[in-house]
């Protein structure tokens, strides 16, 4: 089973898992907050022969990702793997031109390590900083030697290695001043972008660590606007919620200084209408079109002339956008509705996903089907969790039952968000979605 998950993680996401071990103890680390029953795997450092086999499955045309959390695999710090540098050298030997992206807490990035990274380019670092103050780092990550990571950020910038900083925002714990200082630190020490995450908490999280997510999110939005006014470094707030973001318009959230997009005159706030003559449907759609193109030509709202620039295929242009809706999924859902000749369709989604899907109803109803949208609460994880990726069959079962009790078993197709399931159709509890089939006469499908 674990071997299957490892291979899938590599072949689907181009993510190379190395280890679940970590040298820090973050209070927001998802590893400690999962309710009983969640099927996760703790990876001791993977043996080198196995890593070699996984490396052979990587796709050289896509960015190779190391250190990123992958669905059922417990997250860890990749640099704690005893063979980390050997592994990196193997990857570079086999795939000399592919960009490697490493997510790290930065604690092991000393001068020698950064010199080695420098020799492995093309490469970029996601630095999980979280706080730039000794008190904040101690409270959030159990880090007693803050200077190590702060120095690492400086060394990365000095070596000219692109790095992106991230902060899990817990101002209710460390204070807003801490958040401000941490953002300023990244802005002043060479980060290409900054991502601020609103952390989630489950029903198992200690009461002292909980907060009102609506209030904090609203304040973080204000904070983001203030920061944008004083810096041109792109700053994203995640999750990206629908409220006050002007729907699916492909609005540029920021442009990386010195990038091809910046040289071409693209600026934060620009709204991209088309890429290479193709009208764009969402931010994700626009981003993907630019990403795939070598010489993208962009039309922007309110601008008379299009702009174009050169870049490598599958390289970033420097345009930073929030994640909204992948139009590939919207089209896939339409195809499934059509293939099933469904007239009455129930689409189950998460609380956060609901407003985005409302915006695509006309697309799905274009073939005459009647679509009923319903939001499913993350009852299994509880707390502040409201995302589709953490829904389970138990949550879908509860909502589906209630809807059928109220409206009757009238749907000839029930669609579930594919992100809640792995490639074999199993949720985080290891339960297959087909278990829901006995509740309804309609066909149950994932998209
Ligand atoms: S650095 Fe990452 S893996 Fe380590 S404790 Fe923090 S969140 Fe968890």
Coordinates of C-alpha atoms and ligand atoms in Angstrom, one line a residue:
X1 CA 0.0 0.0 0.0
X2 CA 2.7 2.5 1.0
X3 CA 4.7 1.7 -2.1
X4 CA 1.6 2.4 -4.2
X5 CA 1.1 5.7 -2.6
X6 CA 4.7 6.7 -3.0
X7 CA 4.7 5.9 -6.7
X8 CA 1.4 7.7 -7.2
X9 CA 2.7 10.8 -5.4
X10 CA 5.7 10.9 -7.7
X11 CA 3.9 10.1 -10.9
X12 CA 0.9 12.4 -10.3
X13 CA 2.4 15.4 -8.5
X14 CA 6.0 15.1 -9.5
X15 CA 6.6 15.2 -5.7
X16 CA 9.5 13.2 -4.3
X17 CA 8.7 12.2 -0.7
X18 CA 11.9 11.7 1.4
X19 CA 11.0 11.6 5.1
X20 CA 8.4 12.5 7.7
X21 CA 11.1 13.3 10.3
X22 CA 11.4 16.9 11.4
X23 CA 13.8 18.8 13.6
X24 CA 11.2 21.3 14.8
X25 CA 7.8 21.1 16.5
X26 CA 5.3 23.5 15.0
X27 CA 2.1 23.9 17.0
X28 CA 0.1 24.2 13.8
X29 CA 1.7 21.0 12.2
X30 CA -1.2 19.0 10.8
X31 CA 0.4 15.8 12.0
X32 CA -0.7 16.4 15.6
X33 CA -4.3 17.4 14.7
X34 CA -5.7 14.5 12.7
X35 CA -8.7 12.7 14.3
X36 CA -8.4 9.0 14.9
X37 CA -9.1 7.0 11.7
X38 CA -7.3 9.2 9.3
X39 CA -5.1 6.9 7.2
X40 CA -1.7 8.6 7.2
X41 CA 1.8 7.1 6.8
X42 CA 4.9 8.2 8.8
X43 CA 7.9 7.8 6.6
X44 CA 11.3 7.2 8.2
X45 CA 14.0 8.5 5.9
X46 CA 13.5 6.4 2.7
X47 CA 16.4 4.1 1.9
X48 CA 18.5 5.3 -1.0
X49 CA 17.7 2.3 -3.4
X50 CA 14.0 3.1 -3.0
X51 CA 14.6 6.8 -3.6
X52 CA 16.5 5.9 -6.8
X53 CA 13.5 4.0 -8.0
X54 CA 11.2 6.9 -7.3
X55 CA 13.5 9.4 -9.0
X56 CA 13.2 7.3 -12.2
X57 CA 9.5 8.0 -12.2
X58 CA 9.9 11.8 -12.1
X59 CA 8.8 13.9 -15.1
X60 CA 11.6 16.1 -16.3
X61 CA 9.2 18.5 -18.1
X62 CA 7.6 19.5 -14.8
X63 CA 9.1 21.1 -11.7
X64 CA 10.5 18.4 -9.3
X65 CA 9.0 19.0 -5.8
X66 CA 10.7 18.0 -2.6
X67 CA 9.4 18.6 1.0
X68 CA 5.8 19.4 0.0
X69 CA 3.1 17.7 2.0
X70 CA 1.4 15.0 0.0
X71 CA -2.1 13.7 0.9
X72 CA -1.6 10.7 3.2
X73 CA 2.1 11.1 3.8
X74 CA 3.0 12.8 7.0
X75 CA 4.9 16.0 6.3
X76 CA 8.6 16.3 7.3
X77 CA 11.7 18.3 6.8
X78 CA 13.6 17.0 3.7
X79 CA 17.0 18.2 4.8
X80 CA 16.9 15.8 7.8
X81 CA 17.2 12.9 5.4
X82 CA 20.8 11.6 6.0
X83 CA 21.3 11.2 2.2
X84 CA 19.7 14.4 1.2
X85 CA 22.7 15.8 -0.7
X86 CA 23.4 12.5 -2.5
X87 CA 19.7 12.4 -3.6
X88 CA 19.9 15.9 -4.9
X89 CA 23.1 15.1 -6.8
X90 CA 21.4 12.0 -8.4
X91 CA 18.4 14.1 -9.5
X92 CA 20.6 16.7 -11.0
X93 CA 22.6 14.1 -12.8
X94 CA 19.6 12.4 -14.4
X95 CA 17.6 15.6 -15.0
X96 CA 20.2 18.4 -15.5
X97 CA 17.7 21.1 -16.6
X98 CA 14.6 20.5 -14.5
X99 CA 13.9 23.1 -11.8
X100 CA 13.9 21.5 -8.3
X101 CA 11.6 23.1 -5.7
X102 CA 12.5 22.4 -2.1
X103 CA 10.2 23.3 0.8
X104 CA 12.2 23.6 4.0
X105 CA 12.0 25.2 7.5
X106 CA 15.5 26.4 6.7
X107 CA 17.1 25.3 9.9
X108 CA 19.8 23.2 8.2
X109 CA 20.6 25.8 5.6
X110 CA 24.0 27.0 6.6
X111 CA 26.7 28.5 4.3
X112 CA 28.0 25.1 3.2
X113 CA 24.5 23.8 2.4
X114 CA 23.6 27.0 0.4
X115 CA 26.8 26.6 -1.6
X116 CA 25.8 23.1 -2.5
X117 CA 22.3 24.3 -3.4
X118 CA 23.8 27.0 -5.6
X119 CA 25.6 24.3 -7.5
X120 CA 22.4 22.4 -8.2
X121 CA 20.5 25.1 -10.1
X122 CA 17.9 25.6 -11.5
X123 CA 16.3 25.4 -8.1
X124 CA 14.0 27.4 -5.9
X125 CA 13.3 27.3 -2.2
X126 CA 10.0 27.6 -0.3
X127 CA 11.1 28.8 3.1
X128 CA 8.6 28.1 5.9
X129 CA 9.6 31.1 8.0
X130 CA 6.4 31.6 10.1
X131 CA 8.1 34.2 12.3
X132 CA 11.2 36.2 12.1
X133 CA 11.4 37.0 15.9
X134 CA 13.0 34.8 18.5
X135 CA 9.8 34.8 20.6
X136 CA 7.5 34.1 17.7
X137 CA 9.7 31.2 16.5
X138 CA 9.9 29.7 19.9
X139 CA 6.1 29.9 20.4
X140 CA 5.2 28.7 16.9
X141 CA 7.9 26.3 16.0
X142 CA 9.8 25.4 19.2
X143 CA 12.9 27.0 17.6
X144 CA 15.4 28.3 20.2
X145 CA 17.9 29.6 17.7
X146 CA 16.1 32.0 15.4
X147 CA 19.3 33.5 14.1
X148 CA 20.0 30.3 12.1
X149 CA 17.0 30.7 9.8
X150 CA 17.3 34.5 9.5
X151 CA 20.9 34.0 8.4
X152 CA 19.8 31.3 5.9
X153 CA 17.4 33.8 4.3
X154 CA 20.2 36.3 3.9
X155 CA 22.6 33.6 2.5
X156 CA 19.9 32.5 0.0
X157 CA 19.5 36.0 -1.3
X158 CA 23.2 36.6 -1.4
X159 CA 23.7 33.4 -3.5
X160 CA 21.0 34.6 -5.8
X161 CA 18.8 31.6 -5.2
X162 CA 15.1 32.4 -5.7
X163 CA 13.2 31.8 -2.5
X164 CA 9.6 32.3 -1.5
X165 CA 8.7 32.9 2.2
X166 CA 5.7 31.6 3.9
X167 CA 4.0 32.4 7.2
X168 CA 1.3 30.5 9.0
X169 CA -0.4 33.5 10.6
X170 CA -1.2 33.1 14.3
X171 CA -1.5 36.7 15.4
X172 CA -3.9 35.7 18.2
X173 CA -0.8 34.0 19.7
X174 CA 2.2 36.0 18.7
X175 CA 0.6 39.4 18.1
X176 CA 0.2 41.5 15.0
X177 CA 3.5 43.2 15.4
X178 CA 5.2 39.8 15.0
X179 CA 3.4 39.2 11.8
X180 CA 4.4 42.7 10.6
X181 CA 8.0 42.2 11.5
X182 CA 8.1 38.8 9.8
X183 CA 6.6 40.2 6.6
X184 CA 9.0 43.1 6.6
X185 CA 11.9 40.7 7.2
X186 CA 11.0 38.7 4.0
X187 CA 10.4 41.9 2.0
X188 CA 13.8 43.3 3.0
X189 CA 15.8 40.1 2.7
X190 CA 15.2 39.1 -0.9
X191 CA 12.0 36.9 -0.8
X192 CA 10.5 36.7 -4.3
X193 CA 7.0 36.2 -2.9
X194 CA 5.3 35.9 0.5
X195 CA 2.4 33.6 1.2
X196 CA 0.4 34.0 4.4
X197 CA -1.7 31.1 5.5
X198 CA -4.7 31.2 7.7
X199 CA -4.2 28.0 9.7
X200 CA -7.0 25.6 10.2
X201 CA -7.8 23.8 13.5
X202 CA -9.7 20.6 14.0
X203 CA -12.0 19.4 16.8
X204 CA -8.9 18.0 18.5
X205 CA -6.9 21.3 18.6
X206 CA -6.4 22.8 22.1
X207 CA -9.0 25.4 23.0
X208 CA -6.2 27.9 23.7
X209 CA -5.0 27.7 20.1
X210 CA -8.4 28.3 18.5
X211 CA -9.7 31.5 17.1
X212 CA -12.6 32.9 15.1
X213 CA -11.5 32.3 11.5
X214 CA -13.8 34.9 10.1
X215 CA -12.5 37.7 12.2
X216 CA -8.8 36.7 11.7
X217 CA -9.3 36.3 8.0
X218 CA -10.9 39.7 7.7
X219 CA -8.1 41.3 9.7
X220 CA -5.5 39.4 7.6
X221 CA -7.1 40.9 4.4
X222 CA -6.7 44.4 5.9
X223 CA -3.1 43.5 6.8
X224 CA -2.4 42.3 3.3
X225 CA -3.7 45.6 1.8
X226 CA -1.5 47.6 4.1
X227 CA 1.5 45.5 3.2
X228 CA 0.8 45.8 -0.5
X229 CA 0.8 49.5 -0.1
X230 CA 4.4 49.6 1.1
X231 CA 6.0 46.8 -0.9
X232 CA 6.0 45.5 -4.5
X233 CA 6.8 41.9 -3.4
X234 CA 3.7 39.8 -4.3
X235 CA 1.9 38.8 -1.1
X236 CA -0.8 36.1 -1.2
X237 CA -3.3 35.3 1.5
X238 CA -4.4 31.6 1.5
X239 CA -7.0 30.2 1.4
X240 CA -8.3 32.4 -1.3
X241 CA -12.0 32.9 -0.4
X242 CA -14.6 34.2 -2.8
X243 CA -15.8 37.2 -0.7
X244 CA -14.8 40.6 -2.2
X245 CA -12.4 39.1 -4.8
X246 CA -14.5 39.9 -7.9
X247 CA -15.3 36.4 -8.9
X248 CA -13.3 34.5 -11.5
X249 CA -11.7 37.5 -13.1
X250 CA -8.0 36.7 -13.8
X251 CA -6.6 39.5 -11.6
X252 CA -2.9 39.6 -11.1
X253 CA -2.1 39.5 -7.4
X254 CA 1.5 40.5 -7.9
X255 CA 4.5 40.4 -10.2
X256 CA 7.9 39.2 -9.1
X257 CA 10.4 42.1 -9.4
X258 CA 12.9 41.4 -12.3
X259 CA 10.7 38.8 -13.9
X260 CA 9.8 38.7 -17.7
X261 CA 6.3 39.8 -16.8
X262 CA 7.5 42.8 -14.9
X263 CA 9.8 43.8 -17.8
X264 CA 6.8 43.6 -20.1
X265 CA 4.9 46.1 -17.9
X266 CA 2.4 43.7 -16.2
X267 CA 1.4 45.1 -12.8
X268 CA -0.5 44.0 -9.7
X269 CA -4.2 44.6 -10.3
X270 CA -4.1 44.0 -14.0
X271 CA -6.9 41.8 -15.3
X272 CA -5.9 39.3 -18.0
X273 CA -8.7 38.9 -20.6
X274 CA -6.9 36.5 -23.0
X275 CA -3.7 34.6 -23.5
X276 CA -2.5 34.1 -27.1
X277 CA -6.0 35.1 -28.3
X278 CA -7.8 32.6 -26.1
X279 CA -10.3 34.2 -23.6
X280 CA -9.4 33.1 -20.0
X281 CA -12.1 31.7 -17.7
X282 CA -10.4 32.0 -14.3
X283 CA -7.1 32.8 -12.6
X284 CA -5.9 29.2 -12.8
X285 CA -6.9 29.1 -16.5
X286 CA -4.9 32.3 -17.2
X287 CA -1.9 31.1 -15.2
X288 CA -1.7 27.7 -16.9
X289 CA -1.9 29.2 -20.3
X290 CA 1.0 31.6 -19.6
X291 CA 2.9 28.8 -17.9
X292 CA 2.7 26.5 -20.9
X293 CA 3.6 29.2 -23.4
X294 CA 7.1 30.3 -24.6
X295 CA 6.0 33.6 -26.0
X296 CA 2.7 34.5 -24.3
X297 CA 0.7 37.4 -25.6
X298 CA -1.7 38.9 -23.0
X299 CA -4.7 41.2 -23.4
X300 CA -5.6 43.1 -20.3
X301 CA -8.8 44.9 -19.4
X302 CA -8.8 48.6 -20.1
X303 CA -5.5 48.4 -22.1
X304 CA -5.6 49.1 -25.8
X305 CA -2.6 47.0 -26.8
X306 CA -1.6 43.5 -25.8
X307 CA 1.8 42.7 -24.2
X308 CA 4.1 39.8 -24.9
X309 CA 7.4 38.5 -23.6
X310 CA 9.7 35.5 -23.9
X311 CA 10.2 32.8 -21.3
X312 CA 11.0 29.1 -21.1
X313 CA 8.1 26.7 -21.5
X314 CA 6.9 25.5 -18.1
X315 CA 8.8 28.3 -16.4
X316 CA 7.1 30.9 -14.3
X317 CA 6.7 34.3 -16.0
X318 CA 6.7 36.1 -12.6
X319 CA 2.9 36.6 -12.6
X320 CA 1.5 35.6 -9.2
X321 CA -2.2 34.8 -9.0
X322 CA -4.5 33.3 -6.4
X323 CA -5.9 29.9 -6.9
X324 CA -9.6 29.9 -7.8
X325 CA -11.0 27.3 -10.2
X326 CA -9.3 24.9 -12.5
X327 CA -11.3 25.1 -15.7
X328 CA -10.2 21.6 -16.7
X329 CA -12.4 20.3 -13.8
X330 CA -15.3 22.5 -14.8
X331 CA -15.2 21.0 -18.3
X332 CA -14.7 17.5 -17.0
X333 CA -17.8 17.8 -14.9
X334 CA -19.8 19.0 -17.9
X335 CA -18.6 16.0 -19.9
X336 CA -19.6 13.6 -17.1
X337 CA -23.1 15.2 -16.9
X338 CA -23.4 14.9 -20.7
X339 CA -22.1 11.3 -20.8
X340 CA -24.6 10.3 -18.2
X341 CA -27.4 12.1 -20.0
X342 CA -28.3 13.5 -16.6
X343 CA -31.2 15.9 -16.3
X344 CA -31.2 16.4 -12.5
X345 CA -27.7 16.6 -11.0
X346 CA -26.6 17.1 -7.4
X347 CA -23.1 18.6 -6.9
X348 CA -21.7 18.2 -3.4
X349 CA -18.9 20.6 -2.5
X350 CA -17.2 22.2 0.5
X351 CA -18.3 25.3 2.3
X352 CA -15.4 27.2 0.7
X353 CA -16.0 25.8 -2.7
X354 CA -19.7 26.7 -2.9
X355 CA -19.4 30.3 -4.2
X356 CA -16.9 29.4 -6.8
X357 CA -19.1 26.6 -8.1
X358 CA -22.2 28.9 -8.2
X359 CA -20.2 31.0 -10.7
X360 CA -20.0 28.0 -13.1
X361 CA -23.6 26.9 -13.0
X362 CA -24.4 28.5 -16.4
X363 CA -21.6 26.4 -17.9
X364 CA -23.0 23.1 -16.5
X365 CA -26.6 24.0 -17.2
X366 CA -25.8 24.8 -20.9
X367 CA -26.9 21.3 -22.0
X368 CA -30.2 21.5 -20.3
X369 CA -29.4 19.7 -17.0
X370 CA -30.8 21.1 -13.7
X371 CA -28.0 21.5 -11.2
X372 CA -28.5 21.5 -7.5
X373 CA -25.5 22.6 -5.5
X374 CA -25.0 21.7 -1.8
X375 CA -22.3 22.5 0.7
X376 CA -21.0 19.7 2.9
X377 CA -19.6 20.5 6.3
X378 CA -16.3 19.0 7.4
X379 CA -17.9 17.3 10.4
X380 CA -15.2 14.6 10.7
X381 CA -12.3 17.0 11.1
X382 CA -14.5 19.7 12.7
X383 CA -13.1 22.9 14.1
X384 CA -12.5 25.5 11.4
X385 CA -11.9 23.1 8.5
X386 CA -14.1 23.9 5.5
X387 CA -12.1 22.6 2.5
X388 CA -13.0 19.9 0.0
X389 CA -9.7 18.2 0.3
X390 CA -10.6 17.2 3.9
X391 CA -14.1 16.0 3.3
X392 CA -14.7 12.3 4.0
X393 CA -17.4 9.8 2.9
X394 CA -18.9 10.2 6.4
X395 CA -19.5 13.9 5.7
X396 CA -20.9 13.2 2.2
X397 CA -23.1 10.5 3.5
X398 CA -24.7 12.8 6.2
X399 CA -25.4 15.6 3.7
X400 CA -26.7 13.2 0.9
X401 CA -29.0 11.5 3.4
X402 CA -30.5 14.9 4.6
X403 CA -31.0 16.1 1.0
X404 CA -32.7 12.9 -0.1
X405 CA -34.9 12.9 3.0
X406 CA -36.0 16.5 2.2
X407 CA -36.2 16.4 -1.6
X408 CA -36.6 12.7 -2.4
X409 CA -34.3 10.5 -4.4
X410 CA -34.7 12.6 -7.5
X411 CA -31.1 13.0 -8.8
X412 CA -29.9 10.9 -11.6
X413 CA -26.3 11.9 -11.0
X414 CA -24.4 12.9 -7.8
X415 CA -21.0 14.5 -8.3
X416 CA -18.3 14.6 -5.5
X417 CA -15.1 16.7 -5.5
X418 CA -12.2 14.5 -6.7
X419 CA -9.8 16.3 -4.4
X420 CA -11.3 14.5 -1.4
X421 CA -10.3 11.1 -2.8
X422 CA -7.0 9.5 -4.0
X423 CA -6.6 8.2 -7.5
X424 CA -8.2 4.9 -6.5
X425 CA -11.3 6.6 -5.2
X426 CA -10.6 6.3 -1.4
X427 CA -11.0 9.1 1.1
X428 CA -8.6 10.0 3.9
X429 CA -10.2 7.3 6.0
X430 CA -9.5 4.7 3.3
X431 CA -13.2 4.4 2.4
X432 CA -14.2 4.2 -1.3
X433 CA -16.7 6.7 -2.6
X434 CA -18.8 3.9 -4.0
X435 CA -20.1 3.3 -0.5
X436 CA -22.4 6.2 -1.1
X437 CA -24.1 4.5 -4.0
X438 CA -26.5 2.6 -1.8
X439 CA -28.1 5.9 -0.7
X440 CA -29.3 6.9 -4.1
X441 CA -30.7 5.6 -7.3
X442 CA -28.6 8.1 -9.2
X443 CA -25.0 7.4 -10.3
X444 CA -22.3 8.7 -7.9
X445 CA -19.2 10.0 -9.6
X446 CA -16.1 11.9 -8.6
X447 CA -14.7 14.8 -10.6
Ligands
LIG1 S1 8.6 22.4 10.0 FE1 6.9 21.4 8.9 S2 7.0 19.2 9.3 FE2 8.3 20.3 10.8 S3 6.9 20.5 12.6 FE3 6.8 22.4 11.3 S4 5.0 22.1 10.0 FE4 5.6 20.1 10.8

